[in-house]
PDB file of C-alpha atoms and ligand atoms in Angstrom:
ATOM      1  CA  MET A   1       0.000   0.000   0.000  1.00 42.00           C
ATOM      2  CA  SER A   2       1.193   3.474  -0.755  1.00 47.00           C
ATOM      3  CA  ASP A   3       1.771   6.175   1.851  1.00 53.00           C
ATOM      4  CA  ASN A   4       0.385   8.826  -0.432  1.00 54.00           C
ATOM      5  CA  PRO A   5      -2.197  10.768   1.675  1.00 48.00           C
ATOM      6  CA  LEU A   6      -4.627  10.928  -1.225  1.00 47.00           C
ATOM      7  CA  ASP A   7      -4.528   7.129  -1.563  1.00 54.00           C
ATOM      8  CA  LYS A   8      -5.317   6.890   2.136  1.00 48.00           C
ATOM      9  CA  VAL A   9      -8.304   9.203   1.714  1.00 45.00           C
ATOM     10  CA  LEU A  10      -9.560   7.142  -1.206  1.00 48.00           C
ATOM     11  CA  ARG A  11      -9.113   3.942   0.810  1.00 53.00           C
ATOM     12  CA  LEU A  12     -11.062   5.461   3.721  1.00 48.00           C
ATOM     13  CA  LYS A  13     -13.753   6.580   1.313  1.00 46.00           C
ATOM     14  CA  ARG A  14     -14.088   3.060  -0.083  1.00 49.00           C
ATOM     15  CA  ALA A  15     -14.131   1.615   3.440  1.00 49.00           C
ATOM     16  CA  ASN A  16     -16.967   3.935   4.475  1.00 44.00           C
ATOM     17  CA  PRO A  17     -19.243   4.133   1.438  1.00 41.00           C
ATOM     18  CA  SER A  18     -22.291   5.150   3.479  1.00 38.00           C
ATOM     19  CA  ARG A  19     -20.525   8.085   5.052  1.00 39.00           C
ATOM     20  CA  PRO A  20     -20.895  11.114   2.795  1.00 40.00           C
ATOM     21  CA  PHE A  21     -17.469  12.441   1.947  1.00 45.00           C
ATOM     22  CA  ASP A  22     -17.528  16.207   1.872  1.00 46.00           C
ATOM     23  CA  SER A  23     -15.446  17.097  -1.126  1.00 43.00           C
ATOM     24  CA  LYS A  24     -15.520  20.787  -0.223  1.00 50.00           C
ATOM     25  CA  GLU A  25     -12.471  22.197  -1.943  1.00 56.00           C
ATOM     26  CA  GLY A  26      -9.372  21.860   0.228  1.00 81.00           C
ATOM     27  CA  ARG A  27     -11.037  20.431   3.313  1.00 96.00           C
ATOM     28  CA  LEU A  28      -8.116  18.055   3.869  1.00 98.00           C
ATOM     29  CA  PRO A  29      -5.007  20.252   4.214  1.00 98.00           C
ATOM     30  CA  PRO A  30      -1.909  19.393   2.148  1.00 97.00           C
ATOM     31  CA  GLY A  31       0.199  16.525   3.487  1.00 97.00           C
ATOM     32  CA  GLN A  32      -2.583  15.229   5.797  1.00 98.00           C
ATOM     33  CA  TYR A  33      -4.427  11.899   5.797  1.00 97.00           C
ATOM     34  CA  LEU A  34      -7.835  11.166   7.298  1.00 97.00           C
ATOM     35  CA  THR A  35      -8.313   9.007  10.353  1.00 97.00           C
ATOM     36  CA  GLU A  36     -11.466   7.762  12.040  1.00 97.00           C
ATOM     37  CA  LYS A  37      -9.571   7.174  15.283  1.00 96.00           C
ATOM     38  CA  PHE A  38      -8.850   9.782  17.913  1.00 96.00           C
ATOM     39  CA  PRO A  39      -5.095   9.511  18.504  1.00 96.00           C
ATOM     40  CA  VAL A  40      -3.694  10.682  21.843  1.00 96.00           C
ATOM     41  CA  LEU A  41      -0.602  12.817  21.546  1.00 94.00           C
ATOM     42  CA  HIS A  42       1.293  14.736  24.171  1.00 96.00           C
ATOM     43  CA  TYR A  43       4.603  15.178  25.872  1.00 94.00           C
ATOM     44  CA  GLY A  44       4.886  13.887  29.439  1.00 95.00           C
ATOM     45  CA  SER A  45       2.251  12.318  31.643  1.00 96.00           C
ATOM     46  CA  VAL A  46      -1.445  12.993  32.242  1.00 98.00           C
ATOM     47  CA  PRO A  47      -2.001  15.315  35.217  1.00 98.00           C
ATOM     48  CA  ARG A  48      -4.469  14.544  37.993  1.00 97.00           C
ATOM     49  CA  PHE A  49      -7.387  16.972  38.309  1.00 98.00           C
ATOM     50  CA  ASP A  50      -8.098  18.325  41.801  1.00 96.00           C
ATOM     51  CA  PRO A  51     -11.205  20.550  41.745  1.00 95.00           C
ATOM     52  CA  LYS A  52     -10.224  22.001  45.144  1.00 95.00           C
ATOM     53  CA  THR A  53      -7.006  23.567  43.892  1.00 95.00           C
ATOM     54  CA  TRP A  54      -7.763  23.944  40.175  1.00 98.00           C
ATOM     55  CA  ASP A  55      -8.436  27.455  38.923  1.00 98.00           C
ATOM     56  CA  PHE A  56      -8.694  29.223  35.602  1.00 98.00           C
ATOM     57  CA  LYS A  57      -7.000  32.575  35.249  1.00 98.00           C
ATOM     58  CA  ILE A  58      -6.700  35.309  32.664  1.00 98.00           C
ATOM     59  CA  TRP A  59      -3.748  37.598  33.263  1.00 98.00           C
ATOM     60  CA  GLY A  60      -1.292  39.886  31.495  1.00 98.00           C
ATOM     61  CA  LEU A  61      -2.451  42.737  29.277  1.00 99.00           C
ATOM     62  CA  VAL A  62      -6.151  42.840  30.223  1.00 99.00           C
ATOM     63  CA  GLU A  63      -8.323  45.454  31.975  1.00 98.00           C
ATOM     64  CA  ASN A  64     -10.096  42.768  34.062  1.00 98.00           C
ATOM     65  CA  PRO A  65      -7.952  39.856  35.194  1.00 98.00           C
ATOM     66  CA  ILE A  66     -10.142  36.803  35.860  1.00 98.00           C
ATOM     67  CA  ARG A  67      -9.944  33.936  38.326  1.00 98.00           C
ATOM     68  CA  LEU A  68     -12.579  31.213  38.396  1.00 98.00           C
ATOM     69  CA  THR A  69     -12.935  27.940  40.268  1.00 98.00           C
ATOM     70  CA  TRP A  70     -14.061  24.847  38.351  1.00 98.00           C
ATOM     71  CA  ASP A  71     -17.646  25.251  39.678  1.00 98.00           C
ATOM     72  CA  GLU A  72     -17.715  28.861  38.537  1.00 98.00           C
ATOM     73  CA  PHE A  73     -16.267  27.930  35.165  1.00 98.00           C
ATOM     74  CA  LEU A  74     -19.064  25.403  34.587  1.00 98.00           C
ATOM     75  CA  LYS A  75     -21.652  28.197  34.918  1.00 98.00           C
ATOM     76  CA  LEU A  76     -20.293  30.191  31.969  1.00 98.00           C
ATOM     77  CA  PRO A  77     -22.152  30.231  28.639  1.00 98.00           C
ATOM     78  CA  THR A  78     -21.178  27.463  26.240  1.00 98.00           C
ATOM     79  CA  GLU A  79     -21.215  26.735  22.532  1.00 98.00           C
ATOM     80  CA  ARG A  80     -21.001  23.472  20.579  1.00 98.00           C
ATOM     81  CA  ALA A  81     -19.004  23.126  17.376  1.00 98.00           C
ATOM     82  CA  VAL A  82     -18.635  20.277  14.900  1.00 98.00           C
ATOM     83  CA  THR A  83     -15.426  20.766  13.010  1.00 98.00           C
ATOM     84  CA  ASP A  84     -12.230  19.181  11.666  1.00 98.00           C
ATOM     85  CA  ILE A  85      -8.905  18.833  13.496  1.00 98.00           C
ATOM     86  CA  HIS A  86      -5.413  18.503  12.013  1.00 98.00           C
ATOM     87  CA  CYS A  87      -2.289  17.251  13.788  1.00 98.00           C
ATOM     88  CA  VAL A  88       1.137  18.215  12.511  1.00 97.00           C
ATOM     89  CA  THR A  89       2.061  14.503  12.596  1.00 97.00           C
ATOM     90  CA  ARG A  90      -0.279  14.368   9.552  1.00 97.00           C
ATOM     91  CA  TRP A  91      -3.532  12.900  10.815  1.00 98.00           C
ATOM     92  CA  SER A  92      -6.743  14.852  10.345  1.00 98.00           C
ATOM     93  CA  LYS A  93     -10.158  13.954  11.724  1.00 98.00           C
ATOM     94  CA  PHE A  94     -13.381  15.321  10.281  1.00 98.00           C
ATOM     95  CA  ASP A  95     -16.570  16.358  12.081  1.00 98.00           C
ATOM     96  CA  THR A  96     -15.414  16.208  15.688  1.00 98.00           C
ATOM     97  CA  ALA A  97     -17.946  17.616  18.208  1.00 98.00           C
ATOM     98  CA  TRP A  98     -16.752  19.893  21.025  1.00 98.00           C
ATOM     99  CA  GLU A  99     -18.410  22.036  23.643  1.00 98.00           C
ATOM    100  CA  GLY A 100     -17.050  24.747  25.890  1.00 99.00           C
ATOM    101  CA  VAL A 101     -16.864  28.443  26.657  1.00 99.00           C
ATOM    102  CA  PRO A 102     -16.589  30.529  23.499  1.00 98.00           C
ATOM    103  CA  TRP A 103     -13.479  32.665  23.209  1.00 98.00           C
ATOM    104  CA  SER A 104     -15.735  35.723  22.777  1.00 98.00           C
ATOM    105  CA  TRP A 105     -16.696  35.327  26.465  1.00 98.00           C
ATOM    106  CA  VAL A 106     -13.046  35.858  27.429  1.00 98.00           C
ATOM    107  CA  MET A 107     -12.694  38.887  25.169  1.00 98.00           C
ATOM    108  CA  GLU A 108     -15.880  40.510  26.519  1.00 98.00           C
ATOM    109  CA  ASN A 109     -15.079  39.836  30.158  1.00 98.00           C
ATOM    110  CA  ALA A 110     -11.292  40.178  30.405  1.00 98.00           C
ATOM    111  CA  LYS A 111     -11.181  43.184  28.043  1.00 98.00           C
ATOM    112  CA  PRO A 112      -7.695  43.000  26.520  1.00 98.00           C
ATOM    113  CA  LYS A 113      -5.673  46.215  26.478  1.00 98.00           C
ATOM    114  CA  PRO A 114      -5.124  47.743  23.016  1.00 98.00           C
ATOM    115  CA  GLU A 115      -1.510  46.552  22.883  1.00 98.00           C
ATOM    116  CA  ALA A 116      -2.426  42.880  23.489  1.00 98.00           C
ATOM    117  CA  ALA A 117      -1.823  40.893  20.281  1.00 99.00           C
ATOM    118  CA  PHE A 118      -0.939  37.318  21.351  1.00 99.00           C
ATOM    119  CA  ILE A 119      -1.882  34.799  24.007  1.00 99.00           C
ATOM    120  CA  MET A 120       0.114  32.140  25.758  1.00 99.00           C
ATOM    121  CA  ALA A 121      -1.846  29.126  26.972  1.00 99.00           C
ATOM    122  CA  HIS A 122      -0.191  27.754  30.123  1.00 98.00           C
ATOM    123  CA  CYS A 123      -0.926  24.161  31.067  1.00 98.00           C
ATOM    124  CA  GLU A 124      -0.274  21.714  33.870  1.00 98.00           C
ATOM    125  CA  TYR A 125       3.364  20.524  33.962  1.00 97.00           C
ATOM    126  CA  GLY A 126       4.571  23.604  32.081  1.00 97.00           C
ATOM    127  CA  PHE A 127       3.310  22.927  28.559  1.00 98.00           C
ATOM    128  CA  THR A 128       2.642  26.191  26.715  1.00 98.00           C
ATOM    129  CA  ALA A 129       1.308  27.222  23.303  1.00 98.00           C
ATOM    130  CA  ASN A 130       1.271  30.706  21.763  1.00 98.00           C
ATOM    131  CA  VAL A 131      -1.497  31.910  19.442  1.00 99.00           C
ATOM    132  CA  PRO A 132      -2.035  35.309  17.748  1.00 98.00           C
ATOM    133  CA  LEU A 133      -5.219  37.038  19.003  1.00 98.00           C
ATOM    134  CA  GLU A 134      -6.472  37.398  15.438  1.00 98.00           C
ATOM    135  CA  GLU A 135      -6.484  33.575  15.175  1.00 98.00           C
ATOM    136  CA  MET A 136      -8.344  33.325  18.475  1.00 98.00           C
ATOM    137  CA  ALA A 137     -11.094  35.519  16.969  1.00 98.00           C
ATOM    138  CA  LYS A 138     -11.952  32.923  14.304  1.00 98.00           C
ATOM    139  CA  PRO A 139     -15.043  30.678  14.471  1.00 98.00           C
ATOM    140  CA  ASN A 140     -15.245  27.699  16.869  1.00 98.00           C
ATOM    141  CA  VAL A 141     -12.353  28.787  19.103  1.00 98.00           C
ATOM    142  CA  MET A 142     -13.267  27.886  22.671  1.00 99.00           C
ATOM    143  CA  LEU A 143     -12.180  26.629  26.078  1.00 99.00           C
ATOM    144  CA  ALA A 144     -13.441  23.093  25.580  1.00 99.00           C
ATOM    145  CA  TYR A 145     -14.540  20.673  28.281  1.00 98.00           C
ATOM    146  CA  LYS A 146     -16.751  18.250  26.362  1.00 98.00           C
ATOM    147  CA  TYR A 147     -16.024  15.974  23.420  1.00 98.00           C
ATOM    148  CA  ASP A 148     -18.870  14.051  21.789  1.00 98.00           C
ATOM    149  CA  ASP A 149     -21.229  15.423  24.472  1.00 98.00           C
ATOM    150  CA  LYS A 150     -19.229  13.833  27.287  1.00 98.00           C
ATOM    151  CA  PRO A 151     -16.603  15.316  29.626  1.00 98.00           C
ATOM    152  CA  LEU A 152     -13.142  15.231  28.047  1.00 98.00           C
ATOM    153  CA  GLU A 153     -11.207  12.030  28.674  1.00 98.00           C
ATOM    154  CA  PRO A 154      -8.125  12.623  30.887  1.00 98.00           C
ATOM    155  CA  ASP A 155      -5.905  11.759  27.880  1.00 98.00           C
ATOM    156  CA  HIS A 156      -7.614  14.406  25.779  1.00 98.00           C
ATOM    157  CA  GLY A 157      -7.220  17.217  28.294  1.00 98.00           C
ATOM    158  CA  TYR A 158      -9.714  16.797  31.155  1.00 98.00           C
ATOM    159  CA  PRO A 159     -10.913  19.017  32.636  1.00 98.00           C
ATOM    160  CA  LEU A 160     -10.202  21.804  30.142  1.00 98.00           C
ATOM    161  CA  ARG A 161      -8.323  22.392  26.934  1.00 98.00           C
ATOM    162  CA  LEU A 162      -7.881  25.188  24.489  1.00 99.00           C
ATOM    163  CA  PHE A 163      -9.595  24.457  21.168  1.00 99.00           C
ATOM    164  CA  VAL A 164      -8.319  26.270  18.057  1.00 99.00           C
ATOM    165  CA  PRO A 165      -9.366  23.840  15.338  1.00 98.00           C
ATOM    166  CA  HIS A 166      -8.242  25.796  12.278  1.00 98.00           C
ATOM    167  CA  LEU A 167      -4.605  25.653  13.454  1.00 98.00           C
ATOM    168  CA  TYR A 168      -2.474  22.508  13.895  1.00 98.00           C
ATOM    169  CA  PHE A 169      -3.717  20.665  16.939  1.00 98.00           C
ATOM    170  CA  TRP A 170      -0.634  21.250  19.089  1.00 98.00           C
ATOM    171  CA  LYS A 171      -2.042  24.770  19.643  1.00 98.00           C
ATOM    172  CA  SER A 172      -5.110  23.168  21.277  1.00 98.00           C
ATOM    173  CA  ALA A 173      -3.336  22.905  24.600  1.00 98.00           C
ATOM    174  CA  LYS A 174      -4.636  20.197  26.949  1.00 98.00           C
ATOM    175  CA  TRP A 175      -4.983  20.553  30.755  1.00 98.00           C
ATOM    176  CA  LEU A 176      -5.267  24.300  30.338  1.00 98.00           C
ATOM    177  CA  ARG A 177      -4.728  26.596  33.323  1.00 98.00           C
ATOM    178  CA  PRO A 178      -3.959  30.336  32.965  1.00 98.00           C
ATOM    179  CA  ILE A 179      -4.062  32.266  29.737  1.00 99.00           C
ATOM    180  CA  GLU A 180      -1.680  35.193  29.413  1.00 99.00           C
ATOM    181  CA  PHE A 181      -2.290  38.163  27.116  1.00 99.00           C
ATOM    182  CA  MET A 182       0.935  39.528  25.587  1.00 98.00           C
ATOM    183  CA  ALA A 183       2.001  42.430  23.379  1.00 99.00           C
ATOM    184  CA  ASN A 184       4.780  40.453  21.683  1.00 98.00           C
ATOM    185  CA  ASP A 185       4.832  36.884  20.446  1.00 98.00           C
ATOM    186  CA  ARG A 186       6.824  34.352  22.439  1.00 98.00           C
ATOM    187  CA  ALA A 187       7.516  30.739  21.548  1.00 98.00           C
ATOM    188  CA  GLY A 188       5.535  28.097  23.467  1.00 98.00           C
ATOM    189  CA  PHE A 189       6.738  24.545  24.141  1.00 98.00           C
ATOM    190  CA  TRP A 190       6.814  23.047  20.614  1.00 98.00           C
ATOM    191  CA  GLU A 191       7.464  26.435  19.015  1.00 98.00           C
ATOM    192  CA  GLY A 192      10.702  26.514  21.005  1.00 98.00           C
ATOM    193  CA  TYR A 193      11.731  23.342  19.138  1.00 97.00           C
ATOM    194  CA  GLY A 194      11.094  24.969  15.749  1.00 98.00           C
ATOM    195  CA  TYR A 195       7.362  24.447  15.300  1.00 98.00           C
ATOM    196  CA  HIS A 196       5.618  27.334  13.597  1.00 98.00           C
ATOM    197  CA  MET A 197       4.517  30.410  15.586  1.00 98.00           C
ATOM    198  CA  ARG A 198       1.118  30.441  13.777  1.00 98.00           C
ATOM    199  CA  GLY A 199       0.614  26.870  12.494  1.00 98.00           C
ATOM    200  CA  ASP A 200      -2.023  27.143   9.740  1.00 98.00           C
ATOM    201  CA  PRO A 201      -2.441  23.608   8.282  1.00 98.00           C
ATOM    202  CA  HIS A 202      -3.787  24.858   4.959  1.00 97.00           C
ATOM    203  CA  LEU A 203      -0.555  26.832   4.478  1.00 97.00           C
ATOM    204  CA  GLU A 204       1.465  23.896   5.857  1.00 97.00           C
ATOM    205  CA  GLN A 205       3.005  26.084   8.533  1.00 98.00           C
ATOM    206  CA  ARG A 206       4.593  23.120  10.302  1.00 98.00           C
ATOM    207  CA  PHE A 207       8.077  24.374  11.121  1.00 97.00           C
ATOM    208  CA  GLN A 208      10.018  27.565  10.713  1.00 93.00           C
TER     209      GLN A 208
HETATM  210  N1  MTE B   1      -0.609  20.114  27.650  1.00 73.08           N
HETATM  211  C1  MTE B   1      -0.379  19.606  26.440  1.00 73.08           C
HETATM  212  N2  MTE B   1      -1.270  19.845  25.448  1.00 73.08           N
HETATM  213  C2  MTE B   1      -1.069  19.357  24.213  1.00 73.08           C
HETATM  214  C3  MTE B   1       0.085  18.608  23.897  1.00 73.08           C
HETATM  215  C4  MTE B   1       1.022  18.377  24.947  1.00 73.08           C
HETATM  216  O1  MTE B   1       2.084  17.750  24.750  1.00 73.08           O
HETATM  217  N3  MTE B   1       0.743  18.878  26.202  1.00 73.08           N
HETATM  218  N4  MTE B   1       0.259  18.108  22.621  1.00 73.08           N
HETATM  219  C5  MTE B   1      -0.471  18.787  21.552  1.00 73.08           C
HETATM  220  C6  MTE B   1      -0.470  18.020  20.313  1.00 73.08           C
HETATM  221  S1  MTE B   1       1.000  17.928  19.489  1.00 73.08           S
HETATM  222  C7  MTE B   1      -1.609  17.505  19.770  1.00 73.08           C
HETATM  223  S2  MTE B   1      -1.659  16.806  18.222  1.00 73.08           S
HETATM  224  C8  MTE B   1      -2.865  17.500  20.539  1.00 73.08           C
HETATM  225  C9  MTE B   1      -3.407  16.098  20.606  1.00 73.08           C
HETATM  226  O2  MTE B   1      -4.637  16.097  21.248  1.00 73.08           O
HETATM  227  P1  MTE B   1      -5.345  14.701  21.524  1.00 73.08           P
HETATM  228  O3  MTE B   1      -4.385  13.880  22.337  1.00 73.08           O
HETATM  229  O4  MTE B   1      -6.607  15.048  22.241  1.00 73.08           O
HETATM  230  O5  MTE B   1      -5.590  14.093  20.168  1.00 73.08           O
HETATM  231  O6  MTE B   1      -2.712  17.989  21.838  1.00 73.08           O
HETATM  232  C10 MTE B   1      -1.909  19.130  21.929  1.00 73.08           C
HETATM  233  N5  MTE B   1      -2.000  19.626  23.268  1.00 73.08           N
HETATM  234 MO1   MO B   2       0.354  17.270  17.295  1.00 73.08          MO
END
């Protein structure tokens, strides 16, 4: 069998004839293949969640810094999105269903200062990911805590992960804790090893 991604797509299509294949131009980014699985990918081990000590914070260049407990976080408005995800290791998965707090809630409540232009997502065990604010403003970006209408699995980021589906999935930082607003871009964990500062899969911004 060939490793050509297009061959893989065609094989998946043949294997799932009843599943309508959306041939929307360019839905599968270049160099990606489709999977029906949900691979687990991260560096290090899965942190334990303790609702007594867990908090969610917004800090840095904002007018209103925020701190919420897990119970308070669960009372925020939510949205549900069904969308595709793309890992830089070349798997993509179509029509994944997520639910969480829309990024617009953060913007309206934390009120970034005019000079804020980037965020850094800080996670348990020191994982970080940087994202430009203009990418955060795109559709379906959220602080996700449900996948397929169930709480996230620990492997997939329970209790909370960033969800930025139009960028490579390493930006969707699992086990999210504080989010920092910054004036200048700074490399996060993988970006420090040469991964791209923006990471648009349709432009194949894998490394730089
Ligand atoms: N905290 C943390 N988040 C992370 C990572 C990580 O190593 N640590 N890996 C990223 C990468 S490279 C990918 S592809 C996705 C994988 O998410 P999944 O395991 O839910 O498929 O998580 C991202 N979020
Ligand atoms: Mo990844």
